[in-house]
CSV table of C-alpha atoms in Angstrom, one decimal:
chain,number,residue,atom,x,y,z
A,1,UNK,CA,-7.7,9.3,4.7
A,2,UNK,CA,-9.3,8.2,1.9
A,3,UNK,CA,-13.6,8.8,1.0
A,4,UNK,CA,-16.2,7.1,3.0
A,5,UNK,CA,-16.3,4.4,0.0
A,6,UNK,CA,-13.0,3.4,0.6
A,7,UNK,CA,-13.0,3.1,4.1
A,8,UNK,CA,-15.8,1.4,3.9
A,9,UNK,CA,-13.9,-1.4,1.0
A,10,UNK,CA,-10.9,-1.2,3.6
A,11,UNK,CA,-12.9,-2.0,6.7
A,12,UNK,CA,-14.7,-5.3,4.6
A,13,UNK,CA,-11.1,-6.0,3.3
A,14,UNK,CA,-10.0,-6.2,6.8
A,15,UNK,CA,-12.8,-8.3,8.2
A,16,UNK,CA,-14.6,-5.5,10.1
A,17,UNK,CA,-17.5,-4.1,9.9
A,18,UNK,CA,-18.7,-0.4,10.0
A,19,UNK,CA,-18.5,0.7,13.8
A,20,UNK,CA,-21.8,2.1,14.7
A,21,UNK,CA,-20.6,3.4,17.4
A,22,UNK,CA,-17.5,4.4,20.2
A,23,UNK,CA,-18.6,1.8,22.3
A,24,UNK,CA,-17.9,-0.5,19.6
A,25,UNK,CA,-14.6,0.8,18.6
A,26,UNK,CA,-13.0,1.2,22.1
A,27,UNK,CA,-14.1,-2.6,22.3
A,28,UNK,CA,-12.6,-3.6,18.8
A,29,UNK,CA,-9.6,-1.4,19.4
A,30,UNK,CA,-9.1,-3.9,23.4
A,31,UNK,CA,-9.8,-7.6,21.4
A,32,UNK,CA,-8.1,-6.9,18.3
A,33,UNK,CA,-4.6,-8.8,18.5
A,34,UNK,CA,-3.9,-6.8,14.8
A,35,UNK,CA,-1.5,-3.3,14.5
A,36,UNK,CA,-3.4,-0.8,12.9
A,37,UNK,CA,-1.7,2.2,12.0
A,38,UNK,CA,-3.4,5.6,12.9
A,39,UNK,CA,-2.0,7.4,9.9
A,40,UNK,CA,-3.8,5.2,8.0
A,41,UNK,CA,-7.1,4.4,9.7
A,42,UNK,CA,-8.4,6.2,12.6
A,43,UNK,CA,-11.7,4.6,13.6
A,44,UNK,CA,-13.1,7.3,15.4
A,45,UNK,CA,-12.7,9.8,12.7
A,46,UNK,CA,-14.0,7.3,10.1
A,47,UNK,CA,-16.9,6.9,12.9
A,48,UNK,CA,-17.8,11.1,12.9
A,49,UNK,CA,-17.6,11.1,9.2
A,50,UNK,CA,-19.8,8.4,8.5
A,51,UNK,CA,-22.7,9.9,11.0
A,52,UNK,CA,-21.9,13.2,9.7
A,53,UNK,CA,-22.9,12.0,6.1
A,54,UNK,CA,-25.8,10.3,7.9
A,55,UNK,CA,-27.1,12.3,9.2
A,56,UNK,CA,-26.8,14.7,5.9
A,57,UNK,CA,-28.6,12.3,4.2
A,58,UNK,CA,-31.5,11.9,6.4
A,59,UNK,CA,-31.8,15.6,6.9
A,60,UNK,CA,-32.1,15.9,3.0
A,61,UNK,CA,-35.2,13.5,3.0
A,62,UNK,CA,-36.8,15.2,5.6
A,63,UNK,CA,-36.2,18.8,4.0
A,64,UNK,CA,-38.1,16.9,1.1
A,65,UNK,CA,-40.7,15.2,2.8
A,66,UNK,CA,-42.2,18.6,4.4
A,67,UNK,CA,-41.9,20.2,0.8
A,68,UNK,CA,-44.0,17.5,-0.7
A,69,UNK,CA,-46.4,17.5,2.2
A,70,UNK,CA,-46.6,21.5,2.0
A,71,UNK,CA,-47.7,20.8,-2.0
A,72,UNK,CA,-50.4,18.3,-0.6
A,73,UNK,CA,-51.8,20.7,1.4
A,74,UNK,CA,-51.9,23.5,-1.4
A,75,UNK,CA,-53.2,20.9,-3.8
A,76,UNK,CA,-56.5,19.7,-1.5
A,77,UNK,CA,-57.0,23.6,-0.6
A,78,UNK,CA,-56.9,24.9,-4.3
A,79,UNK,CA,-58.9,27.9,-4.2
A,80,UNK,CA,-58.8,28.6,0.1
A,81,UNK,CA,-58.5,32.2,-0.3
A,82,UNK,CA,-57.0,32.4,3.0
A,83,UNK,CA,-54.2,30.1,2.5
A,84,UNK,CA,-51.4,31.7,2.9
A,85,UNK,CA,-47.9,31.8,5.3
A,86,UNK,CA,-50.0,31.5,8.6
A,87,UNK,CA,-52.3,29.3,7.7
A,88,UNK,CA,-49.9,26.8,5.3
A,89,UNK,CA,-47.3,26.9,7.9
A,90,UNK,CA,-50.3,25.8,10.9
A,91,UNK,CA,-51.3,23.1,9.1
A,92,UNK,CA,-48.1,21.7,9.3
A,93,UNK,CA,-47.5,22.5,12.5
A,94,UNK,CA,-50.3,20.0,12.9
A,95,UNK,CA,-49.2,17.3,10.7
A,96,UNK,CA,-45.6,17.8,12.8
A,97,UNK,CA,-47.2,17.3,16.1
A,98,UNK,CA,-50.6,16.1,16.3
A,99,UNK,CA,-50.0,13.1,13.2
A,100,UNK,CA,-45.9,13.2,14.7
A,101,UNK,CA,-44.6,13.5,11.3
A,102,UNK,CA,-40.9,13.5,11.6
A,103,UNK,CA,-39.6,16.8,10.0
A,104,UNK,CA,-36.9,19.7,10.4
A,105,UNK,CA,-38.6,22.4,12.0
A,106,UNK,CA,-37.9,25.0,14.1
A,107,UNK,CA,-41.2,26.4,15.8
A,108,UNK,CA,-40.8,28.9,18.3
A,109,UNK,CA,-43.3,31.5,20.6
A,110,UNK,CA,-44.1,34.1,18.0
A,111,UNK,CA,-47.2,37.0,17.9
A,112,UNK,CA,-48.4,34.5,15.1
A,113,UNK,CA,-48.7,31.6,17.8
A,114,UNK,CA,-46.1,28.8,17.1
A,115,UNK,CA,-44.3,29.9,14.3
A,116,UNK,CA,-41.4,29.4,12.2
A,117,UNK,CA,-40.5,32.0,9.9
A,118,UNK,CA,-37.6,30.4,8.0
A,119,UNK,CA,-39.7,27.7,7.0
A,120,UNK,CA,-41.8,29.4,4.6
A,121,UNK,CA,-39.3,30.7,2.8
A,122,UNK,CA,-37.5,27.9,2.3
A,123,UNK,CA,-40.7,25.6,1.4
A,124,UNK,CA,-41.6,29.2,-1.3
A,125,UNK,CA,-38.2,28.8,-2.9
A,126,UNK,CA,-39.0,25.0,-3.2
A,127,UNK,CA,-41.8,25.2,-4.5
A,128,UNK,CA,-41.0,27.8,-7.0
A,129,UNK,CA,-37.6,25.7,-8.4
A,130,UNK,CA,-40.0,22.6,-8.8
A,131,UNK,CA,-41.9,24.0,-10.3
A,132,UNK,CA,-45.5,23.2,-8.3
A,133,UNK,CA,-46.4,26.5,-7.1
A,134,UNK,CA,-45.6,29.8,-7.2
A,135,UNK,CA,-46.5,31.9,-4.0
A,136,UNK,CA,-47.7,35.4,-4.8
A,137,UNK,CA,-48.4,37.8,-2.2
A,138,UNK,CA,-51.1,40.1,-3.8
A,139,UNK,CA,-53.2,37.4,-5.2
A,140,UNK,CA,-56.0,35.2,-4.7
A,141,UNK,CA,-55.5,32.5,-3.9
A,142,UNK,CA,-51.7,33.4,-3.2
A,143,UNK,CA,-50.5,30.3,-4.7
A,144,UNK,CA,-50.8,29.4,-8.5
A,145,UNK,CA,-50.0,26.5,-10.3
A,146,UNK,CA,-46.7,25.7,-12.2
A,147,UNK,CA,-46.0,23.6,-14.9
A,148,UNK,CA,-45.1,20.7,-13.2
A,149,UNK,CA,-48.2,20.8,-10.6
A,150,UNK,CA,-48.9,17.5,-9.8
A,151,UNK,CA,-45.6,15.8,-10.1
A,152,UNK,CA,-45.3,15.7,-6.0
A,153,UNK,CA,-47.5,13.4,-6.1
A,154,UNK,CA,-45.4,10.2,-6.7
A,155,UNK,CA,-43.2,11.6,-3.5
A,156,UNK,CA,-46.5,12.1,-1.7
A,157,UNK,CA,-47.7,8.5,-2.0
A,158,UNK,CA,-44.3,7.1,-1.4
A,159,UNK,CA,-43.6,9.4,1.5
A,160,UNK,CA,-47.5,9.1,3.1
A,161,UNK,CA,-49.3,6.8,1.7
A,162,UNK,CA,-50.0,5.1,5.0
A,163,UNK,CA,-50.3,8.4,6.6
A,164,UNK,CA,-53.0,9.6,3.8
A,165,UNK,CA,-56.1,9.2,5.1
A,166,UNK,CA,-55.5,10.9,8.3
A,167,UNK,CA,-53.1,13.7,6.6
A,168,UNK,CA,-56.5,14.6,4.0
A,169,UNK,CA,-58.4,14.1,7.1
A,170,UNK,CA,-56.9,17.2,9.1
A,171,UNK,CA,-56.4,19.2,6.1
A,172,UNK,CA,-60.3,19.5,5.4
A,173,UNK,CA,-60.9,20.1,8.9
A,174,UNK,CA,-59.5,23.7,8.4
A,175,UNK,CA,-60.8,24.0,4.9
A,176,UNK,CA,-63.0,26.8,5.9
A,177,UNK,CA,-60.7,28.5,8.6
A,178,UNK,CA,-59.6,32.1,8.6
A,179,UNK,CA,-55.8,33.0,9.3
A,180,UNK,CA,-56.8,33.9,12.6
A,181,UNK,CA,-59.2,31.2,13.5
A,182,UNK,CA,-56.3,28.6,13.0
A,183,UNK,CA,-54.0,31.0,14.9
A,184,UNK,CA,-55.8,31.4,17.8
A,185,UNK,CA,-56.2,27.5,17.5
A,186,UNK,CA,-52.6,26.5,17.5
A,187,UNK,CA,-51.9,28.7,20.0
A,188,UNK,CA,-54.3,27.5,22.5
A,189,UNK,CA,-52.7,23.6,21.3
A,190,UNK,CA,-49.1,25.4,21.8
A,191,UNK,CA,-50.5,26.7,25.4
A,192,UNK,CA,-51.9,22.6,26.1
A,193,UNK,CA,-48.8,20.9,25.3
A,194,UNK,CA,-46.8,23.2,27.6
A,195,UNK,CA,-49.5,22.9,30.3
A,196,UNK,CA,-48.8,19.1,29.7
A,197,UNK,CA,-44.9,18.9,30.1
A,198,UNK,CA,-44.8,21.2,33.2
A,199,UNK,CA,-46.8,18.6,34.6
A,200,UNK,CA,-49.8,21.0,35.8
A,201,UNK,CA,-53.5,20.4,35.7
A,202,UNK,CA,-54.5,21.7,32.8
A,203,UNK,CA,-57.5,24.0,33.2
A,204,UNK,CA,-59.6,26.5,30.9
A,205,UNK,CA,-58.1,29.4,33.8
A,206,UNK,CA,-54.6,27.9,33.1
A,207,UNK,CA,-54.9,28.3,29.3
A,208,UNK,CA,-56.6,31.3,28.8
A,209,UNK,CA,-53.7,32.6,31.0
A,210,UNK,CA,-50.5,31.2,29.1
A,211,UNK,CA,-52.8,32.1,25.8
A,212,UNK,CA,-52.3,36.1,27.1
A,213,UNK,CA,-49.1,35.7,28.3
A,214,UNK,CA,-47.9,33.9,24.8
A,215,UNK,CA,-47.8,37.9,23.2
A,216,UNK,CA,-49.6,41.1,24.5
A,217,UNK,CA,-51.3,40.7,20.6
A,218,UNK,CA,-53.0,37.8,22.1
A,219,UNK,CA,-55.4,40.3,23.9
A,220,UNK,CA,-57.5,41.1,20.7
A,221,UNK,CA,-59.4,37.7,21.1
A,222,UNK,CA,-61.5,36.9,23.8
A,223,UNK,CA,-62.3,34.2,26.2
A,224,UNK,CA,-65.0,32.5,24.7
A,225,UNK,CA,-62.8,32.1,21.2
A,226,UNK,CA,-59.9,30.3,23.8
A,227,UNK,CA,-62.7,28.0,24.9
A,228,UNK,CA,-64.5,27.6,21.3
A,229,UNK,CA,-61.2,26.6,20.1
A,230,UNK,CA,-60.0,24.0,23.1
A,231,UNK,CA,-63.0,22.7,22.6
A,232,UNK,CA,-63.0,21.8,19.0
A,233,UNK,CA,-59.4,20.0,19.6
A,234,UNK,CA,-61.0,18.0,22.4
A,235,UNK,CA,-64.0,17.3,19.9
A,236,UNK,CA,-61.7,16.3,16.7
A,237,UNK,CA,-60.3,14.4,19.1
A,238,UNK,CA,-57.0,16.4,18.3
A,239,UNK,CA,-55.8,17.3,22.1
A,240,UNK,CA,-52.0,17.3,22.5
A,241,UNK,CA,-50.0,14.9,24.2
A,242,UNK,CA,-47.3,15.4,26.8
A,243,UNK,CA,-43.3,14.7,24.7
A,244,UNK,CA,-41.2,16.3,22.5
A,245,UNK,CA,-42.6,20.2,22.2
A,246,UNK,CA,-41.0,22.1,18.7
A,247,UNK,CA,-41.5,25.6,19.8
């Protein structure tokens, strides 16, 4: 079997298109009046391959897109002293969820709240080999400038630019956060949104509860910091919505 290319120039030559998918080939394969040998094209393997490569190729732009957006958040919070891993990677998790930017992300129930610990590594090397920003653990801020700062830009507008006014929008709304006031505020969103596809009534007793059940670290903050923080989502009008969860 020959690339994708040329089964793609076969296909056209033959006056077929490019199955998108089984259903179509089991139903090419029952008109056709034509003898295709197997040996030399077999539809359903040309089929895997070409959403294998698909799908490749839109994983690739995603794995981009957060990058870029992780380089937008550094460059609007220049000198937050308390941007670091946590607070970076919450952020996100925001712009993931409550602006349902499509990404590649693999959140799950960690001490930290919802967390994703290969993530930040990959977005550090990243941003490193692009040179954008260099994350460095005993300074302040922890991320300084490269060379090329600035040069995300043209992927930001391309990748956002509809998306920008609400993307600066939630970024300055934890300008002045702490790593722990975020955390406890992502958790207590992470808490919601499982509330919300259990299909319970979702309660200030209800999420206090899951927020101590989430990790026994969970007891260092009290009840009135659970409240304060559900009720700043409900006032930034930032309360989660029953669907897809990504922790």
């Amino acid at each position: 079997m020959g690339s994708n290319k040329e089964v793609r120039s076969l296909l056209v030559s033959l006056g077929m298109t490019i199955p998108q998918s089984t259903e179509e080939i089991d139903n090419h394969l029952l008109d056709t009046n034509e003898s295709i040998d197997p040996e030399l094209l077999d539809f359903y393997k040309v089929y895997s391959e070409l959403q294998t490569e698909k799908k490749q190729k839109v994983d690739k732009i995603l794995y981009h897109k957060r990058l870029v957006l992780a380089a937008e958040i550094i460059k609007v919070l220049p000198n937050d002293m308390a941007l670091g891993h946590l607070k970076l990677q919450k952020i996100l998790f925001f712009c993931f969820n409550h602006l349902q930017i499509e990404t590649i992300s693999n959140y799950n129930k960690h001490r930290l709240g919802p967390y994703d610990p290969k993530l930040m590594r990959s977005i550090d090397t990243q941003l490193k080999k692009n040179k954008w920003f260099e994350y460095q653990k005993n300074e302040m801020p922890k991320y300084t400038r490269l060379e090329k700062f600035g040069q995300h830009s043209e992927w930001y507008n391309r990748y956002f630019s509809e998306l920008d006014s609400d993307i600066k929008l939630l970024i300055r709304r934890f300008r002045n956060f702490k790593s722990s006031h975020i955390e406890v505020v992502a958790t207590v969103y992470g808490v919601w949104k499982n509330l919300l596809n259990e299909e319970v009534v979702v309660n200030d007793s209800r999420i206090i509860e899951g927020f101590y059940n989430w990790d026994e670290s969970k007891s260092r903050y009290s009840t009135d910091q659970i409240i304060k923080a559900r009720n700043w989502l409900t006032a930034n009008s930032m309360e989660p919505r029953q669907g897809k969860n990504f922790f």
